[in-house]
XYZ file of N, CA and C in Angstrom:
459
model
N 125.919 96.661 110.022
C 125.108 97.854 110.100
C 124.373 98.111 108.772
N 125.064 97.766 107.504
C 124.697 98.284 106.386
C 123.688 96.973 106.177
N 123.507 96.325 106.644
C 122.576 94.712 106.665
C 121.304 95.246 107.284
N 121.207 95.901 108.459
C 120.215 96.188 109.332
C 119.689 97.326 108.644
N 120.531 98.491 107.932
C 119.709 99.668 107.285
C 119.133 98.806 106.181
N 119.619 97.995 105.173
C 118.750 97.299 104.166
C 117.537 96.765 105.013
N 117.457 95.889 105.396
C 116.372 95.226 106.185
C 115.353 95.866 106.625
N 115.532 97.372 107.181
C 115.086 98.672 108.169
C 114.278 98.986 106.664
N 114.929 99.605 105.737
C 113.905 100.440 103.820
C 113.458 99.416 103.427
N 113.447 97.909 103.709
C 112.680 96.997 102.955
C 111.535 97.287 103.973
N 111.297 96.674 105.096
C 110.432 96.661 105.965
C 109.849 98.078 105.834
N 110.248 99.012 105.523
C 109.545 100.661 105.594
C 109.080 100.297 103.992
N 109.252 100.338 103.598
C 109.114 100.779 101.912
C 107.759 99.180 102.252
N 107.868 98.266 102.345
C 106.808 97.356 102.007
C 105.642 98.053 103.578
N 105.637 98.295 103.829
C 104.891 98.738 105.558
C 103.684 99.681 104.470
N 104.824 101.543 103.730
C 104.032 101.852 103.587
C 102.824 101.344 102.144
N 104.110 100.500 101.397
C 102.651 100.250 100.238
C 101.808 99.193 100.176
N 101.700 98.300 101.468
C 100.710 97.878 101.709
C 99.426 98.186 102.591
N 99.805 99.295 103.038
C 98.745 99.926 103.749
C 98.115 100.889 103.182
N 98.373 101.331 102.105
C 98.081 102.306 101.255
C 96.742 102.083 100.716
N 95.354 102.608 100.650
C 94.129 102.212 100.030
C 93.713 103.285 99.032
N 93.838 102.797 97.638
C 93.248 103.615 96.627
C 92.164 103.439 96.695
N 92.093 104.979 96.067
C 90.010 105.369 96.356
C 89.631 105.546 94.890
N 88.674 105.380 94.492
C 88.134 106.049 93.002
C 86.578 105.549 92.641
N 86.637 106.176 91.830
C 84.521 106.122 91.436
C 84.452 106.301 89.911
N 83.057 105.788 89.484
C 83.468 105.975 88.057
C 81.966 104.940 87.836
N 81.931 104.783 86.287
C 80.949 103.719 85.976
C 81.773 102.504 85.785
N 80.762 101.519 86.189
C 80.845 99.919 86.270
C 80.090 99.352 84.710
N 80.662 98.600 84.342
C 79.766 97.798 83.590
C 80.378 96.243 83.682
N 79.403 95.247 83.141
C 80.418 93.879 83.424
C 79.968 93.297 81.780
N 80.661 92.139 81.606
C 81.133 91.402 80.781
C 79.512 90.503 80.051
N 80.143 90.402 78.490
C 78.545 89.858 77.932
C 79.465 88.578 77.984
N 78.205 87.724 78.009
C 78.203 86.081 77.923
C 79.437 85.450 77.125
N 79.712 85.728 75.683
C 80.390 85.632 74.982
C 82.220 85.327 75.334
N 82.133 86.677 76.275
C 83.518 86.438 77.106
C 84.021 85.178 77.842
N 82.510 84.025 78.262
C 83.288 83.531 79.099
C 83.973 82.244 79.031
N 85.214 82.046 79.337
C 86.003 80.858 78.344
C 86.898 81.275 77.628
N 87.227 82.301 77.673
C 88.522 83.200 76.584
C 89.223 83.284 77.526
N 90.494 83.670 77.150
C 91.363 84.072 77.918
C 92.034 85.248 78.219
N 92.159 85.651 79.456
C 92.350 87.199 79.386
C 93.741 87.533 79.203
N 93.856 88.918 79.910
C 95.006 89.390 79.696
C 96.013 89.030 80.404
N 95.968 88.667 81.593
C 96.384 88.004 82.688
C 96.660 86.054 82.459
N 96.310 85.431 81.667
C 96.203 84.606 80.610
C 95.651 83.453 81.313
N 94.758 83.998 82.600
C 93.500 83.245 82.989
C 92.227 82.841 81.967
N 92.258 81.961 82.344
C 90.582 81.937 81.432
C 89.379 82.700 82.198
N 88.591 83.243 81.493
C 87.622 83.831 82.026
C 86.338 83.451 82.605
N 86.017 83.530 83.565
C 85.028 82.822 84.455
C 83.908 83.905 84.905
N 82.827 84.012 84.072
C 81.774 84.981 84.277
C 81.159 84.751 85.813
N 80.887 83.253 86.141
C 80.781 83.025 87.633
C 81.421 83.544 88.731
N 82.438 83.677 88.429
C 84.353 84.148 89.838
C 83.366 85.428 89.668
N 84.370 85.971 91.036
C 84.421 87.372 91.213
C 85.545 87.798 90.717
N 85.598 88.388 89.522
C 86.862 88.848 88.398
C 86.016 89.934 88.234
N 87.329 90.873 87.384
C 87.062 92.313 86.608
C 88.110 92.638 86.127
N 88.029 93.316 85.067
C 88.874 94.040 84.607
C 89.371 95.781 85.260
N 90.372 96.136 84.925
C 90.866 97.476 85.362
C 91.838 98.111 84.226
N 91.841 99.011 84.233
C 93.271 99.574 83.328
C 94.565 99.478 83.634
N 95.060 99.847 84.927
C 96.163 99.972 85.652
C 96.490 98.840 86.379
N 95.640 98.648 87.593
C 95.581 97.853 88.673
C 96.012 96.730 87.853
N 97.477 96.283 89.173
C 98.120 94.897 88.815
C 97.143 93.734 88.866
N 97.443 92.512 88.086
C 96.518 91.713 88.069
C 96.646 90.596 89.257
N 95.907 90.523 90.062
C 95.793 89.905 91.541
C 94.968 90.482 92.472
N 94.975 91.674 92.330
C 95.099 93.075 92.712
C 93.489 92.799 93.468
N 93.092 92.597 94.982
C 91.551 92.824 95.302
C 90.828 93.989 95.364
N 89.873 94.326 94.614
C 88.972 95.752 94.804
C 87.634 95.553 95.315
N 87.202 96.141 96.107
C 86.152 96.154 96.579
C 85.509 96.997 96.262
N 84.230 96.608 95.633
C 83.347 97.646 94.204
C 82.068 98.186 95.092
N 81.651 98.976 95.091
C 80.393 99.397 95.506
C 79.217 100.488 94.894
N 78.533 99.161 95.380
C 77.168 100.130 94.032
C 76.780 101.714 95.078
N 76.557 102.910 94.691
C 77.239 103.987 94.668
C 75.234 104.002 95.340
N 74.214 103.207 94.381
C 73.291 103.530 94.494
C 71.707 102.603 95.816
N 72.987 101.886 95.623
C 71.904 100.490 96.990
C 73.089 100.425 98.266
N 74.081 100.589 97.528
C 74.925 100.394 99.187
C 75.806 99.095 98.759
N 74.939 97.897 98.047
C 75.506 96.796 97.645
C 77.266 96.410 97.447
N 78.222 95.627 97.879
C 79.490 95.700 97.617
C 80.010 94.499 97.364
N 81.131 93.922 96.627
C 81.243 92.631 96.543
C 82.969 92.774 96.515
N 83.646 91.962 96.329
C 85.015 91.987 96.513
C 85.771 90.958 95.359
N 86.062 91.685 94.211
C 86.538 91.071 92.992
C 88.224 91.380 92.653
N 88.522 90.344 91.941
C 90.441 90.216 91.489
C 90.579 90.682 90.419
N 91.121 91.577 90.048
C 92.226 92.646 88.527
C 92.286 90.787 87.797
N 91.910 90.419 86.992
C 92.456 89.471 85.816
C 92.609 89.761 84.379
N 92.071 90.985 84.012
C 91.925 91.488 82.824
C 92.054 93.068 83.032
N 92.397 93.228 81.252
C 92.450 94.850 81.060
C 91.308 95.300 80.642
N 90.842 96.900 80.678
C 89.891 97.459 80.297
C 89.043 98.196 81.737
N 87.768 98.407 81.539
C 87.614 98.791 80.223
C 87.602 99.642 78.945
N 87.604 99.716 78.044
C 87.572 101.080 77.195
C 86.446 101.788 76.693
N 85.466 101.366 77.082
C 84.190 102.742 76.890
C 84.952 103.437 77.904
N 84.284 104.809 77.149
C 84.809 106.371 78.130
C 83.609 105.975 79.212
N 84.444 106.881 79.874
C 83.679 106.835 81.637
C 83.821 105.870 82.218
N 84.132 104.863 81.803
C 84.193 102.981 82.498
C 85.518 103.667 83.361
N 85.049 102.670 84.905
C 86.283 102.544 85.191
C 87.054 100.803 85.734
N 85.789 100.199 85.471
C 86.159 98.315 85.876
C 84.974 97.945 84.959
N 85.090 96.391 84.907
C 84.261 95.945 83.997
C 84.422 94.597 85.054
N 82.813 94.223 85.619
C 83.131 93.295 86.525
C 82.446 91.673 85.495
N 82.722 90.676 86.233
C 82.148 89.924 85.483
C 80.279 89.983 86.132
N 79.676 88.885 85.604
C 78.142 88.744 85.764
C 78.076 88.579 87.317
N 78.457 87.699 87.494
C 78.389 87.473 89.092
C 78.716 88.296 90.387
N 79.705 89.143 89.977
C 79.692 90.593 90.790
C 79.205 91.539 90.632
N 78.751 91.573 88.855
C 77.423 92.438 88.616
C 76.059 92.446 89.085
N 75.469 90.813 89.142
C 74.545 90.477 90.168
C 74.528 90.567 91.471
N 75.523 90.445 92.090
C 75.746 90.855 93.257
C 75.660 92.260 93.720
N 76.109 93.291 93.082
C 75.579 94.755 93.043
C 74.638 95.142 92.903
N 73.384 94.078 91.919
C 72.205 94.558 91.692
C 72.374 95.417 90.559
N 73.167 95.143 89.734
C 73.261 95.887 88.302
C 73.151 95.393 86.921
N 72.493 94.322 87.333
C 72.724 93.389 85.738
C 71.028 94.185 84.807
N 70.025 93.964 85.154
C 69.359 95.007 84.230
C 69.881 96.923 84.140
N 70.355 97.171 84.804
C 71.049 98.207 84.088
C 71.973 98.369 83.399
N 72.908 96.942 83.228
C 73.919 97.213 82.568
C 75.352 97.838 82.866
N 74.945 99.188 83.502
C 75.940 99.598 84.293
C 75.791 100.386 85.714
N 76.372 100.925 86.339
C 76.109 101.477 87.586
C 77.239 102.309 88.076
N 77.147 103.487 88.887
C 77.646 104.222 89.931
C 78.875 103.695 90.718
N 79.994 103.317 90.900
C 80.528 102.593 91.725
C 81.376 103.269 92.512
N 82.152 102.972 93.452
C 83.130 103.245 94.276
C 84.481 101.860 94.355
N 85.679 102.275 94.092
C 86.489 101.457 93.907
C 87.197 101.702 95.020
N 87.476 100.554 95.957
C 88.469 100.394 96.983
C 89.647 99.252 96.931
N 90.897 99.682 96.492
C 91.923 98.568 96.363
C 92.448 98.177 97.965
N 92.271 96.842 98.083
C 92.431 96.033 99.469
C 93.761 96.074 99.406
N 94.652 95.841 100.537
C 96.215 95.565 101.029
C 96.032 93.784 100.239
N 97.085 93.528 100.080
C 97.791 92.223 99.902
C 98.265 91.790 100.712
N 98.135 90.151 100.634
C 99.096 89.424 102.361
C 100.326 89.853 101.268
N 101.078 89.387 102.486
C 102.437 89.431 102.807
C 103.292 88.576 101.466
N 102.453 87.490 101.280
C 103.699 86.874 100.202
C 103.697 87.610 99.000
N 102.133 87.811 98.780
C 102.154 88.550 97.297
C 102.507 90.065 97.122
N 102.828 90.647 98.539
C 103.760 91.624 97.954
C 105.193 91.740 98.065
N 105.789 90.586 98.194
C 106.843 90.723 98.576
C 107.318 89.832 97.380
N 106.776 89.216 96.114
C 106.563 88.835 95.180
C 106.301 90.117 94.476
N 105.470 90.759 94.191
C 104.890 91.969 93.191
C 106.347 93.034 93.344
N 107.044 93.268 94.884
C 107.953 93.905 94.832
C 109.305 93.434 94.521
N 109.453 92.345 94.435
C 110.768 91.698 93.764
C 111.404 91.962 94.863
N 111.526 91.797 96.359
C 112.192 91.414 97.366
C 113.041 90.664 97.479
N 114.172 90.669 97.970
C 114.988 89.550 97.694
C 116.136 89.759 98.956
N 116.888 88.647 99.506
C 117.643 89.385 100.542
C 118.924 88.901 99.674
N 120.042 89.957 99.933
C 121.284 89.582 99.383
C 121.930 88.087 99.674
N 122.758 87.752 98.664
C 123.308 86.383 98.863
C 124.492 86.444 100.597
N 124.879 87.708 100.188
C 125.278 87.500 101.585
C 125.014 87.820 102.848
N 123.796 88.113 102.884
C 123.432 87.957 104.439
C 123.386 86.598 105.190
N 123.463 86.573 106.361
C 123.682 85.320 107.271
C 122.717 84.776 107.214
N 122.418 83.619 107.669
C 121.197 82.108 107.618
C 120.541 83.009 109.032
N 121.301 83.597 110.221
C 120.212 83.961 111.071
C 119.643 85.245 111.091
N 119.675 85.845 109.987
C 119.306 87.287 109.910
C 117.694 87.096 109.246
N 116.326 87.686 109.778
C 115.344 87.212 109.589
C 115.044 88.914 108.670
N 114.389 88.447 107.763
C 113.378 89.500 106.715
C 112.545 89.480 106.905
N 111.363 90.705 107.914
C 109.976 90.384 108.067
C 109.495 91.455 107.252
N 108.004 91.083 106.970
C 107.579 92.097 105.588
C 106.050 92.616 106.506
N 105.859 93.507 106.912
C 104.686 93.902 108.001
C 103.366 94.620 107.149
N 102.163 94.296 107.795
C 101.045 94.693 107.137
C 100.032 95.562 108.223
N 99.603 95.871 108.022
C 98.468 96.849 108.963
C 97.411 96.001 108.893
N 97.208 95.018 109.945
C 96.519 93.984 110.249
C 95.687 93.883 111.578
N 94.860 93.372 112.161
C 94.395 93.508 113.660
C 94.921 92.142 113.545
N 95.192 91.472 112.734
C 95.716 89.833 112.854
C 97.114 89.864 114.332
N 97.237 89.477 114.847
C 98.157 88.917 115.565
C 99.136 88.350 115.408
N 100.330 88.007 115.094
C 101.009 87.055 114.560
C 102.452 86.967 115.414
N 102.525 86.133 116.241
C 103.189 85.590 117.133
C 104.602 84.597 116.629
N 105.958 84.439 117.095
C 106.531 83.417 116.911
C 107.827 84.202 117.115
């Protein structure tokens, strides 16, 4: 019984924080040339091409979907770095998601920040999931997402 209530708060506790979508707005700016080839904070190298950005908080993996506030424009970039720290910033995307917004002669822009759900492995990884050593070989751990996906077996 005490096997099935563990199993029951894992499956609840991962249910609700992957369905969970942070909202926020703020200014955008992205990354000068110089950056690219260093290594970030995340201890990726930096790729002005990728769809990367930086964030303050947001874990690094982490997908946000950025939107220019002022064309409609949206692109879908990964947390690999920290920042940024000009006031008012609230992501710092690289060039290529900056172009993609239509913000590279301005420099910066209007945005809307939407953090995407994670599959299934990487949060069950980010949450340090683990099933006790002694549960049985046929006792199954499923980790559920708010998906229209289907997933059968």
């Amino acid at each position: 019984m005490r096997k099935k209530i563990l199993v029951m708060l894992v499956f609840l506790t991962l249910s609700i924080s992957v369905g969970a979508q942070k909202l926020s707005h703020g200014q955008a700016s992205y990354y000068a040339s110089k950056f690219h080839g260093r290594r970030t904070a995340s201890g990726e190298i930096f790729n002005n091409g990728a769809m990367v950005c930086a964030h303050r908080t947001l874990p690094f993996g982490t997908r946000v979907k950025v939107t220019n506030r002022q064309n409609g424009k949206s692109v879908v970039v990964r947390v690999v770095d920290r920042g940024p720290y000009a006031k008012g910033r609230v992501i710092d995307l690289s060039q290529a998601a900056a172009r993609q917004l239509g913000m590279i002669s301005s420099g910066v822009a209007s945005v809307h920040l939407e953090v995407l759900p994670r599959n299934n492995a990487a949060v069950v990884a980010r949450n340090k999931v683990s099933v006790p050593a002694e549960t049985p070989a046929n006792v199954n751990v499923e980790v559920a997402e708010n998906s229209e996906q289907n997933n059968e077996g």
